[in-house]
PDB file of N, CA and C in Angstrom:
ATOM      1  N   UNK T 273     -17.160 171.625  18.589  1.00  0.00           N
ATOM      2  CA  UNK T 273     -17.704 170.497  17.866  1.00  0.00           C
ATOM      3  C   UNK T 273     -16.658 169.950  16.900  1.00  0.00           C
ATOM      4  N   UNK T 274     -16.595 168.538  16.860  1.00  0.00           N
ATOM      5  CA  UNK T 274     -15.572 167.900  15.828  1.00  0.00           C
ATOM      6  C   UNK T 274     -15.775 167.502  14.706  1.00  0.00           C
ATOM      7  N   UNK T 275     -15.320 167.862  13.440  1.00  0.00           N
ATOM      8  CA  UNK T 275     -16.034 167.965  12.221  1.00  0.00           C
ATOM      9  C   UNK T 275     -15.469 166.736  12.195  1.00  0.00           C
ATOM     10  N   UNK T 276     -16.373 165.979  11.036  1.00  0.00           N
ATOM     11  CA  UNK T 276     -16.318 164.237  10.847  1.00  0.00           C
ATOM     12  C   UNK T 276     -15.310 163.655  10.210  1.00  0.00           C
ATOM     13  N   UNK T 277     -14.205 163.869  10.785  1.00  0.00           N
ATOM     14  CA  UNK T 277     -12.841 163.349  10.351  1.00  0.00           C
ATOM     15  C   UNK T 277     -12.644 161.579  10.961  1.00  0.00           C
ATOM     16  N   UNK T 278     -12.271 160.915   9.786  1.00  0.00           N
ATOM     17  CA  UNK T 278     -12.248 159.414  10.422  1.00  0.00           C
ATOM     18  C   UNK T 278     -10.773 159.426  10.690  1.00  0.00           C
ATOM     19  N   UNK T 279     -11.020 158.807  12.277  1.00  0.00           N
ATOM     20  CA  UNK T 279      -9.363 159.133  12.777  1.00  0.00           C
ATOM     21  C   UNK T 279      -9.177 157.599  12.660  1.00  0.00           C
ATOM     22  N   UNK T 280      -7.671 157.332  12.552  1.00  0.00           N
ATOM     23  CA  UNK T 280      -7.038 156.316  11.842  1.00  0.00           C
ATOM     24  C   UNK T 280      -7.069 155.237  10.945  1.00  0.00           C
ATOM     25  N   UNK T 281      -7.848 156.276   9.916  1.00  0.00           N
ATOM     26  CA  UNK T 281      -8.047 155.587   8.650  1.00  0.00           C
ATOM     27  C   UNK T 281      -7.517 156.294   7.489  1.00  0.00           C
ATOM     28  N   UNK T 282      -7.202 155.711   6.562  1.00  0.00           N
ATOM     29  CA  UNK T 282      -6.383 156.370   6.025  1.00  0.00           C
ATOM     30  C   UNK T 282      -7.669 157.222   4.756  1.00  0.00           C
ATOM     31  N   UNK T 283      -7.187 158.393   4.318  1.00  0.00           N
ATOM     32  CA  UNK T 283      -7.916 159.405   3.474  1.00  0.00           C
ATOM     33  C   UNK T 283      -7.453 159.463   2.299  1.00  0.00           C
ATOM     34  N   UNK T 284      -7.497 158.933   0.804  1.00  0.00           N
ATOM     35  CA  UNK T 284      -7.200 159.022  -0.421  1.00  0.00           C
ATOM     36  C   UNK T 284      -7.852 159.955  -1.347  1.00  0.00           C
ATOM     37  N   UNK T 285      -6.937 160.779  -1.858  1.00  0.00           N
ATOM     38  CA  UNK T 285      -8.234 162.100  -2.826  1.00  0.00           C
ATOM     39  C   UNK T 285      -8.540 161.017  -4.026  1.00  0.00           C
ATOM     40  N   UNK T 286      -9.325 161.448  -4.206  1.00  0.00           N
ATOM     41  CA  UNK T 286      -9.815 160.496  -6.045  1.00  0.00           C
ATOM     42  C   UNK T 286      -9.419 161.127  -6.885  1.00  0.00           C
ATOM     43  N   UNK T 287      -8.237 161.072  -7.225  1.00  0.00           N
ATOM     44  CA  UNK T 287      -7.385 162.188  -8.384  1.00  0.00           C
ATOM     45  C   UNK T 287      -6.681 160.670  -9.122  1.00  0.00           C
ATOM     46  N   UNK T 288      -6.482 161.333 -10.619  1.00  0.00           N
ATOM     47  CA  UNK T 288      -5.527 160.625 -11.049  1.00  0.00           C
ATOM     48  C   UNK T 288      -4.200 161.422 -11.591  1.00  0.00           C
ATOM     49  N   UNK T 289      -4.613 162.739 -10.754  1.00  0.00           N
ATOM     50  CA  UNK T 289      -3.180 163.796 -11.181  1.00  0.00           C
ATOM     51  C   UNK T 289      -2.049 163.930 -10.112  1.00  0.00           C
ATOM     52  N   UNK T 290      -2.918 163.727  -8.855  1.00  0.00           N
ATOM     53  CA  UNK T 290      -2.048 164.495  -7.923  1.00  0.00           C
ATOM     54  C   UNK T 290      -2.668 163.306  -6.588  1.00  0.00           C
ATOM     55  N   UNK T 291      -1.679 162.897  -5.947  1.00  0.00           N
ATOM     56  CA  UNK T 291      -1.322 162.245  -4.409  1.00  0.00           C
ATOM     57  C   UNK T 291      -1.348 162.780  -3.269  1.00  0.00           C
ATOM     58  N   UNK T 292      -2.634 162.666  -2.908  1.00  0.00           N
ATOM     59  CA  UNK T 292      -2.435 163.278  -1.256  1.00  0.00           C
ATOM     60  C   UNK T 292      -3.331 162.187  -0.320  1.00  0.00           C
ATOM     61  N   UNK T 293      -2.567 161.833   0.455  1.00  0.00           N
ATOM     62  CA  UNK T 293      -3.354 160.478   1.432  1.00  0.00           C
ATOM     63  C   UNK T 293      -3.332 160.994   2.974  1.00  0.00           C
ATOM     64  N   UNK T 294      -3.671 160.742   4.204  1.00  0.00           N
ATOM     65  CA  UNK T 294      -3.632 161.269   5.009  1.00  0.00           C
ATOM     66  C   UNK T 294      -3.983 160.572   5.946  1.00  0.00           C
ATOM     67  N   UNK T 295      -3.319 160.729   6.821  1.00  0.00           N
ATOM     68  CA  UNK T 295      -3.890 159.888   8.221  1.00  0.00           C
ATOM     69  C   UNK T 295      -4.270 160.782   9.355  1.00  0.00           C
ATOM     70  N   UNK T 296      -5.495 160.872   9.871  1.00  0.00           N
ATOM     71  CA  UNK T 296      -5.600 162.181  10.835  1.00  0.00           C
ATOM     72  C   UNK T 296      -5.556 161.306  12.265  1.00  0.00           C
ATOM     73  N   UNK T 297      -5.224 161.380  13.359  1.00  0.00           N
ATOM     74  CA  UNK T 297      -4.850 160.862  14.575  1.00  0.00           C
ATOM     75  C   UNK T 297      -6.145 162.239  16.074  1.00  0.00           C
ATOM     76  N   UNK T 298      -6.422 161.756  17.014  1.00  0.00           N
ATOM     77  CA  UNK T 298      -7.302 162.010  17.686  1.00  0.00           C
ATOM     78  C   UNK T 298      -6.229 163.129  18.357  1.00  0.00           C
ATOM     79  N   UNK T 299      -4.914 163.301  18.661  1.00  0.00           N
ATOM     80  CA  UNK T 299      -3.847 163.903  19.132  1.00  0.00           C
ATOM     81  C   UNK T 299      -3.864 165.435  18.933  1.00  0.00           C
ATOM     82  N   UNK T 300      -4.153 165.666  17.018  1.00  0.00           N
ATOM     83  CA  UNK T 300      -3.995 166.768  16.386  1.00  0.00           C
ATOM     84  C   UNK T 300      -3.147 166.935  15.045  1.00  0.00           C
ATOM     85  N   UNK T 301      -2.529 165.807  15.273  1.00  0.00           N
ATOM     86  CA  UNK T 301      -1.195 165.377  14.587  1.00  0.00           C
ATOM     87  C   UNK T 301      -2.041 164.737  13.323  1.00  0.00           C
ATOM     88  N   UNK T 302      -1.517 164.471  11.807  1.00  0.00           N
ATOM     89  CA  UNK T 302      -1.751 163.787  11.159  1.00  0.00           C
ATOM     90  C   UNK T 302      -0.427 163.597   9.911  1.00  0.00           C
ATOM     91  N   UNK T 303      -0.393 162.359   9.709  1.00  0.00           N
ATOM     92  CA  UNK T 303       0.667 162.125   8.795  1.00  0.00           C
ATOM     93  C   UNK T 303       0.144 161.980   7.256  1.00  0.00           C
ATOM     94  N   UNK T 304       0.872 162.236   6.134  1.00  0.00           N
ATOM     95  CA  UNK T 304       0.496 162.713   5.393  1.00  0.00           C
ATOM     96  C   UNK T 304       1.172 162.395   4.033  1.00  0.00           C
ATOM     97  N   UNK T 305       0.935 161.762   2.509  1.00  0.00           N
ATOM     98  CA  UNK T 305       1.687 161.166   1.322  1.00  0.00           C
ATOM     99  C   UNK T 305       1.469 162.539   1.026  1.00  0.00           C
ATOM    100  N   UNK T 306       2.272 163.297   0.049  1.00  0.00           N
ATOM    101  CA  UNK T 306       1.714 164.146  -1.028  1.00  0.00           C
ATOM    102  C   UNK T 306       2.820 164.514  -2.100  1.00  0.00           C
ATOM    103  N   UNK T 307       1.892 164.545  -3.432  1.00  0.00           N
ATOM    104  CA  UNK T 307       2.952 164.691  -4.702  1.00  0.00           C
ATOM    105  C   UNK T 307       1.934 164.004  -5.694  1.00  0.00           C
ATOM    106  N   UNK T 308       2.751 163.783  -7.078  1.00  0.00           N
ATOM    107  CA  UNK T 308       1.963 162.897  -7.865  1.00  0.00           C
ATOM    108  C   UNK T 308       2.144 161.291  -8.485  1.00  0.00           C
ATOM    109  N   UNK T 309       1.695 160.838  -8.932  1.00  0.00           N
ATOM    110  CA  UNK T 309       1.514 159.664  -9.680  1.00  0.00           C
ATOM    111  C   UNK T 309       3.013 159.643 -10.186  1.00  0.00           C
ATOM    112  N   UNK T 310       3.720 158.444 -10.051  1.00  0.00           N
ATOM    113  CA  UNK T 310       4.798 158.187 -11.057  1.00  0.00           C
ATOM    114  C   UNK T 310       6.260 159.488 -10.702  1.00  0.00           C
ATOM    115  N   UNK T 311       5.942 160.509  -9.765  1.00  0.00           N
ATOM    116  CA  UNK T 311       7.023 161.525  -9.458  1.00  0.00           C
ATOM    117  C   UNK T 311       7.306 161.525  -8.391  1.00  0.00           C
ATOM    118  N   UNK T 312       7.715 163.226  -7.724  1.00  0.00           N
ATOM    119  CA  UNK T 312       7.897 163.338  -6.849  1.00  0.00           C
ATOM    120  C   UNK T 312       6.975 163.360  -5.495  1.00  0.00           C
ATOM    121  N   UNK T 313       7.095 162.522  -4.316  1.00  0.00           N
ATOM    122  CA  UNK T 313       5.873 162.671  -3.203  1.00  0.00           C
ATOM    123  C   UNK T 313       7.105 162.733  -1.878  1.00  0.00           C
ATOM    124  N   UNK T 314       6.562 163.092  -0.913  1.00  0.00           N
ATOM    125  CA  UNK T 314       6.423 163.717   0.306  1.00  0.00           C
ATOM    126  C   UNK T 314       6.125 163.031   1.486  1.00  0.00           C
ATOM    127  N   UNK T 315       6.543 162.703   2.516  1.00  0.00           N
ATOM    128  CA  UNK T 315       5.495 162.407   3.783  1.00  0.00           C
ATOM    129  C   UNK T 315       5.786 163.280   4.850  1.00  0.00           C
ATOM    130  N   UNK T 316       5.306 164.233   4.855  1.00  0.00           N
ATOM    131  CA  UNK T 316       5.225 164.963   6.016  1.00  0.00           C
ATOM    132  C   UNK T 316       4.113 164.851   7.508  1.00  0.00           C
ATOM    133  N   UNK T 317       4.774 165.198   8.461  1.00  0.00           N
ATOM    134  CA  UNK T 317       3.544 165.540   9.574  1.00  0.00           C
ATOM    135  C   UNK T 317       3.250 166.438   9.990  1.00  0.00           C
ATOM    136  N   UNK T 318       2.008 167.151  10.178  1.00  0.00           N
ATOM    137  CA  UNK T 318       1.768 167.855  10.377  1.00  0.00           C
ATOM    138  C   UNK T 318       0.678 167.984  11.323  1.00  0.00           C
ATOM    139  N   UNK T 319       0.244 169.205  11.704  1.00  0.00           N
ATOM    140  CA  UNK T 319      -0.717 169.428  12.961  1.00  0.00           C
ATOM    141  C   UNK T 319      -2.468 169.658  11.788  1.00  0.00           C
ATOM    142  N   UNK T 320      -3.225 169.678  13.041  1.00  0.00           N
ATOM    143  CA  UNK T 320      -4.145 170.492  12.150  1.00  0.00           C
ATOM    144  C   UNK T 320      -5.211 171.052  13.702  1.00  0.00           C
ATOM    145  N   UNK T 321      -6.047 172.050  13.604  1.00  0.00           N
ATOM    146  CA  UNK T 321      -6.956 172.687  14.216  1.00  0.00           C
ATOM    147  C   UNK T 321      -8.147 172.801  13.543  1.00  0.00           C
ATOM    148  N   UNK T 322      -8.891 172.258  14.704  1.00  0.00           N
ATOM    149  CA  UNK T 322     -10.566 172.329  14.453  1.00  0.00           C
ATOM    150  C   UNK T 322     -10.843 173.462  14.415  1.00  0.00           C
ATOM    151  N   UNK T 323     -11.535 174.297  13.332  1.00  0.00           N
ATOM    152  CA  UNK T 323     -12.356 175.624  13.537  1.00  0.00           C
ATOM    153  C   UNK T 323     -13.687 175.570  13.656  1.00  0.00           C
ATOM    154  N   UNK T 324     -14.161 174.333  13.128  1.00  0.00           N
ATOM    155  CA  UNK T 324     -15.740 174.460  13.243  1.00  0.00           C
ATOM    156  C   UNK T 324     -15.811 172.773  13.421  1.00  0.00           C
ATOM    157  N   UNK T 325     -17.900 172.680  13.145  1.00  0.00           N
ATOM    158  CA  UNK T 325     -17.790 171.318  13.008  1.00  0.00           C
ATOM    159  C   UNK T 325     -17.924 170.972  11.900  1.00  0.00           C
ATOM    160  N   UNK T 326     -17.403 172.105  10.514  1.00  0.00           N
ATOM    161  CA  UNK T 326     -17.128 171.546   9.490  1.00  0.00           C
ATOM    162  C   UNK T 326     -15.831 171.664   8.734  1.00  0.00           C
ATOM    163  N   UNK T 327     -14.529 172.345   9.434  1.00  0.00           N
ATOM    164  CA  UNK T 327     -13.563 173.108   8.841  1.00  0.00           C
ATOM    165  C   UNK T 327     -12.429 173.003   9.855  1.00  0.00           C
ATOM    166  N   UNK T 328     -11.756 172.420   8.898  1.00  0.00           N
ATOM    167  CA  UNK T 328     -10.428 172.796  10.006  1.00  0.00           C
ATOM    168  C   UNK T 328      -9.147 173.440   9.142  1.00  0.00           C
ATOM    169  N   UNK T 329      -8.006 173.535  10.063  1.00  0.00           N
ATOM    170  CA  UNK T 329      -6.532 173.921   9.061  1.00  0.00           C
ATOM    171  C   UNK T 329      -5.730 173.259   9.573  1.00  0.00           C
ATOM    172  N   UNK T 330      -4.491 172.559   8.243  1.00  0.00           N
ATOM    173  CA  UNK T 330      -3.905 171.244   8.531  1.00  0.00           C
ATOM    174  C   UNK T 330      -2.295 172.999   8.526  1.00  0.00           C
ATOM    175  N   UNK T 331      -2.084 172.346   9.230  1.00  0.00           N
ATOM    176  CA  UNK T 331      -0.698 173.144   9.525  1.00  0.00           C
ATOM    177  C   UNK T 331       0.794 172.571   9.976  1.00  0.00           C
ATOM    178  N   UNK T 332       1.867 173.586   8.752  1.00  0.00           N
ATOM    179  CA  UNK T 332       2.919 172.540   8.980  1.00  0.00           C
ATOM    180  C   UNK T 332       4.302 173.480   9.532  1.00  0.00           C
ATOM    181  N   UNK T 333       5.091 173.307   9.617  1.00  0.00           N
ATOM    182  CA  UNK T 333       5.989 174.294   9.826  1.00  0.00           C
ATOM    183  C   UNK T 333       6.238 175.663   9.796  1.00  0.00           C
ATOM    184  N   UNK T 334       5.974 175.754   8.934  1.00  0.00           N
ATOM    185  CA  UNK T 334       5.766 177.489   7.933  1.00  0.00           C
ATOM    186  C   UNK T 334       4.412 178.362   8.314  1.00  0.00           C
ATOM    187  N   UNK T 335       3.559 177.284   9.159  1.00  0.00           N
ATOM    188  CA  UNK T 335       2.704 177.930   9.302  1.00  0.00           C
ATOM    189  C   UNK T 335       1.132 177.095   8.771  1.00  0.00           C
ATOM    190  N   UNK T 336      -0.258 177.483   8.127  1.00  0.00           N
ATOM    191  CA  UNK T 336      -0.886 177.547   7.427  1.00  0.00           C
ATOM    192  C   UNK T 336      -0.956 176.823   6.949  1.00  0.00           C
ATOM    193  N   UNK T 337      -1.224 175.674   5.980  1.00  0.00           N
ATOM    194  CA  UNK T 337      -0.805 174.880   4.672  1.00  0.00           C
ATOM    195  C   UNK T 337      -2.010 174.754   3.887  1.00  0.00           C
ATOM    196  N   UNK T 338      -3.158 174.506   4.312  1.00  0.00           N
ATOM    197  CA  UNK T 338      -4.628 174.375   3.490  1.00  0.00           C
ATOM    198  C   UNK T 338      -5.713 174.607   4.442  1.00  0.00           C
ATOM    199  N   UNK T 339      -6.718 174.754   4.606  1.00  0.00           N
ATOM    200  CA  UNK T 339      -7.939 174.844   4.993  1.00  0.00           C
ATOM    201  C   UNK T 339      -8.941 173.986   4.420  1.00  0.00           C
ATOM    202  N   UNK T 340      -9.863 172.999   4.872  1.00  0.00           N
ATOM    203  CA  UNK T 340     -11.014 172.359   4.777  1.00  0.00           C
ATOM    204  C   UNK T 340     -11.830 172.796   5.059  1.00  0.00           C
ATOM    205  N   UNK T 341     -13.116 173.620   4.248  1.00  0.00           N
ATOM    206  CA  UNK T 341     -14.462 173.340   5.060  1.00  0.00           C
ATOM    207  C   UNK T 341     -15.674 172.792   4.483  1.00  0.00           C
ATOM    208  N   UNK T 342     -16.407 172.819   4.741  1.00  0.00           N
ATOM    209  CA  UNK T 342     -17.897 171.949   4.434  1.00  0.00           C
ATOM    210  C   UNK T 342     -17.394 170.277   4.665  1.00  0.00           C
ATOM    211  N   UNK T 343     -16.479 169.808   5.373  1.00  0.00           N
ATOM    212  CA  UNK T 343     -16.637 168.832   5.409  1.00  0.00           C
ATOM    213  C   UNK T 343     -17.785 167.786   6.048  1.00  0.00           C
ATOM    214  N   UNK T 344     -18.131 166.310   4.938  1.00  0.00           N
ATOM    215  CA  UNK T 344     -19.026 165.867   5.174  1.00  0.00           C
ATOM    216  C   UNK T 344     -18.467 164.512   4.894  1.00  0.00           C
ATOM    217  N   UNK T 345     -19.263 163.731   5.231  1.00  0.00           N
ATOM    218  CA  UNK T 345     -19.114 162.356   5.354  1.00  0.00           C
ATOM    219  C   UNK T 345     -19.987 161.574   4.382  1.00  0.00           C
ATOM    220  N   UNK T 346     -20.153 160.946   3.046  1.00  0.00           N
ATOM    221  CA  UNK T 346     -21.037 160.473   2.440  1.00  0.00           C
ATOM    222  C   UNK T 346     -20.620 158.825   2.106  1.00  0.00           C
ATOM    223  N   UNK T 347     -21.131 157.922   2.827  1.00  0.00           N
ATOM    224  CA  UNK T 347     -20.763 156.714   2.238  1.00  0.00           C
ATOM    225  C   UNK T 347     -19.114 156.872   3.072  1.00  0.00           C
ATOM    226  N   UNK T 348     -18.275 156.002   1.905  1.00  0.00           N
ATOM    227  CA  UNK T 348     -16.879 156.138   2.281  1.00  0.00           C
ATOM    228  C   UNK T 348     -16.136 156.968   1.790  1.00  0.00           C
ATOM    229  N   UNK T 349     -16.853 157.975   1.230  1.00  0.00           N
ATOM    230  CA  UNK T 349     -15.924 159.522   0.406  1.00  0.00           C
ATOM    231  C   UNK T 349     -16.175 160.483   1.894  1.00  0.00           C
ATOM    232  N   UNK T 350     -15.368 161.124   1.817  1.00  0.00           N
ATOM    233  CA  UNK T 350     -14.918 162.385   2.732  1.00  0.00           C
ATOM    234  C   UNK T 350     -15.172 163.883   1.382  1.00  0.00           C
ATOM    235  N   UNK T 351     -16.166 164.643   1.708  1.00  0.00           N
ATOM    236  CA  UNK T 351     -16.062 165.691   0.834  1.00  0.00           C
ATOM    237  C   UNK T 351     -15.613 166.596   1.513  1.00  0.00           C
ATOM    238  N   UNK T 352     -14.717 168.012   1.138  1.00  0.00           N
ATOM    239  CA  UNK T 352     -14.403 169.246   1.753  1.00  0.00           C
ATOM    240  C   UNK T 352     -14.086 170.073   0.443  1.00  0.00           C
ATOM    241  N   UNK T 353     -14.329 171.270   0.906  1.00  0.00           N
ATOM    242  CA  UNK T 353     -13.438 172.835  -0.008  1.00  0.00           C
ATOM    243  C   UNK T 353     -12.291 173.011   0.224  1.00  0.00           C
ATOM    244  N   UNK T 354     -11.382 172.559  -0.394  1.00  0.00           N
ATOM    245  CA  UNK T 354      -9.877 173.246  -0.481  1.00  0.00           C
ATOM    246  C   UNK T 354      -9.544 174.578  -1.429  1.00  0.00           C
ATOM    247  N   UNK T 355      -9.016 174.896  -0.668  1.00  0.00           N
ATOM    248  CA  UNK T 355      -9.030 176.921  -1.268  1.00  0.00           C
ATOM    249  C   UNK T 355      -9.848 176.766  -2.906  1.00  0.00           C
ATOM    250  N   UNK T 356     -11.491 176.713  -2.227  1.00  0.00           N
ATOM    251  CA  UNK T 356     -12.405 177.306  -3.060  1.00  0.00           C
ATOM    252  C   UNK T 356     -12.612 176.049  -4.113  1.00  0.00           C
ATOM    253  N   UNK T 357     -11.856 174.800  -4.464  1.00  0.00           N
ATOM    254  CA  UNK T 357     -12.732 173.839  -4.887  1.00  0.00           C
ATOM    255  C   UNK T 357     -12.690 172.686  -4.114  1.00  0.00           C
ATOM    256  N   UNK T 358     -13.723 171.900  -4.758  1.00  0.00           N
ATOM    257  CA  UNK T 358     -14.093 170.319  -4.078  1.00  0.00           C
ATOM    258  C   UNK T 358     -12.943 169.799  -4.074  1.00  0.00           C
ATOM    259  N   UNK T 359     -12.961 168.609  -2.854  1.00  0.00           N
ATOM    260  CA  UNK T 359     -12.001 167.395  -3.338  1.00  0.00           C
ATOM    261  C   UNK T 359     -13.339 166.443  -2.708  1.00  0.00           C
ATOM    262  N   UNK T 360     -12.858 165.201  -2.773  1.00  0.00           N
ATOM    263  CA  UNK T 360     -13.175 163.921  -2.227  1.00  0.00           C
ATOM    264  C   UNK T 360     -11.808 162.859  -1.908  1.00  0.00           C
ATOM    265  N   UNK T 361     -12.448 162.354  -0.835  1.00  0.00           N
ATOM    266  CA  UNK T 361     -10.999 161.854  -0.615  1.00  0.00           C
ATOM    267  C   UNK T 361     -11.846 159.742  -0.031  1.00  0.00           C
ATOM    268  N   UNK T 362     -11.329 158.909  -0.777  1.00  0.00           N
ATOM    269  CA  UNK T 362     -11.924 157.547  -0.144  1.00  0.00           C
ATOM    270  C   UNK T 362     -11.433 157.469   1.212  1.00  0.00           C
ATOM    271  N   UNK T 363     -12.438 156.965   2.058  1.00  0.00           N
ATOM    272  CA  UNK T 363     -11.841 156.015   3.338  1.00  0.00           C
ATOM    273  C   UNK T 363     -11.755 154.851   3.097  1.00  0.00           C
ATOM    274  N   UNK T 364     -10.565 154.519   3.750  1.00  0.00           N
ATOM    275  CA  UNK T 364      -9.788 153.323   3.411  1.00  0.00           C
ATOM    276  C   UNK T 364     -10.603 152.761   4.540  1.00  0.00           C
ATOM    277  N   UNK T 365     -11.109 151.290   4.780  1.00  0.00           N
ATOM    278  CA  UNK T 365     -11.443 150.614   6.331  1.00  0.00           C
ATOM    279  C   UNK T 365     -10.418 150.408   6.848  1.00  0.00           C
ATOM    280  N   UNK T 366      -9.136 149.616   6.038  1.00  0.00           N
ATOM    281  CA  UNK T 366      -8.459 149.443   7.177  1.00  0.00           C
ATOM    282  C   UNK T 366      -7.751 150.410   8.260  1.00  0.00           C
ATOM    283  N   UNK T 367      -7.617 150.074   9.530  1.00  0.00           N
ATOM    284  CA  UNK T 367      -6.803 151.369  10.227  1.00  0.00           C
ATOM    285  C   UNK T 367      -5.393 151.292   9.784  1.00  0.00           C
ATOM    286  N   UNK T 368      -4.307 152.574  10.235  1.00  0.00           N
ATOM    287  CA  UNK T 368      -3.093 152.822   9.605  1.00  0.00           C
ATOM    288  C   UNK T 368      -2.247 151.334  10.590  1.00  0.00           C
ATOM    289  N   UNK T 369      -0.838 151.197  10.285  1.00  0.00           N
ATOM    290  CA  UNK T 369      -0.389 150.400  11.313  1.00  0.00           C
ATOM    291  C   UNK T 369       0.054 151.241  12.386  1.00  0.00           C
ATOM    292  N   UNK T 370       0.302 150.486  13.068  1.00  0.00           N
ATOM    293  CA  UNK T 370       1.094 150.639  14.334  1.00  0.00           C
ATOM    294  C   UNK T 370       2.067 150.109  14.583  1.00  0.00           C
ATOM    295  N   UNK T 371       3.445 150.981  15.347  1.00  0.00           N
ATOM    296  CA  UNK T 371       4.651 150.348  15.529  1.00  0.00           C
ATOM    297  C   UNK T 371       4.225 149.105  16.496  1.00  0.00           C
ATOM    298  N   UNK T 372       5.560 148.380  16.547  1.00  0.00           N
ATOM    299  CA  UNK T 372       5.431 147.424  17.668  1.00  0.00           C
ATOM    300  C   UNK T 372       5.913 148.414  18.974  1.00  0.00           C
ATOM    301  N   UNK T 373       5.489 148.511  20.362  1.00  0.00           N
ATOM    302  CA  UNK T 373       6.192 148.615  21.762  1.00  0.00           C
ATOM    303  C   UNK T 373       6.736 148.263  22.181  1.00  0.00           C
ATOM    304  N   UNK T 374       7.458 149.069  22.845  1.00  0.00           N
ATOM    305  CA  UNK T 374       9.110 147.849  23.549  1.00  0.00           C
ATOM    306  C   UNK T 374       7.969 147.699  24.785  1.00  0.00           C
TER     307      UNK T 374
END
């Protein structure tokens, strides 16, 4: 079962400390902002695996990187448990871009 991840839309946490945006793709693959406000940020890609239909793990090189579960869908917030607290993250409507094709 596929926990309710909106694929190609983009995912914003509601923080005003810390930057993490996300794009999850139907593939497995999802690309990814992370860091904070005004510093240092990141775009990495990374994989992730469904464990349930509420939990998955976003995984990057090294292995491991976070775990989601209880994810739910309310309105345009995305709720999940990241190691043991809440986040919320907005859905953006618009979808991510796309390159042009040769």
């Amino acid at each position: 079962m596929q926990p309710p991840i909106p694929f190609g839309r983009r995912l914003q946490l509601a923080s005003d400390t810390h930057v993490e945006i996300y794009w999850f793709e139907s593939n497995g693959f999802l690309r990814a902002t992370l860091g904070t406000p005004d510093g240092p940020q990141c775009a990495p890609v990374f994989r992730y695996r469904v464990l349930s239909g509420d939990s998955i793990e976003l995984i990057g090189s090294d292995g491991i990187i976070d775990t989601w579960t209880g994810i739910r869908v309310e309105g345009d917030l995305l709720h999940a448990e990241s190691g043991g607290k809440p986040k919320a993250f907005r859905i953006a409507r618009e979808a991510i871009e796309r390159s042009a094709q040769p």
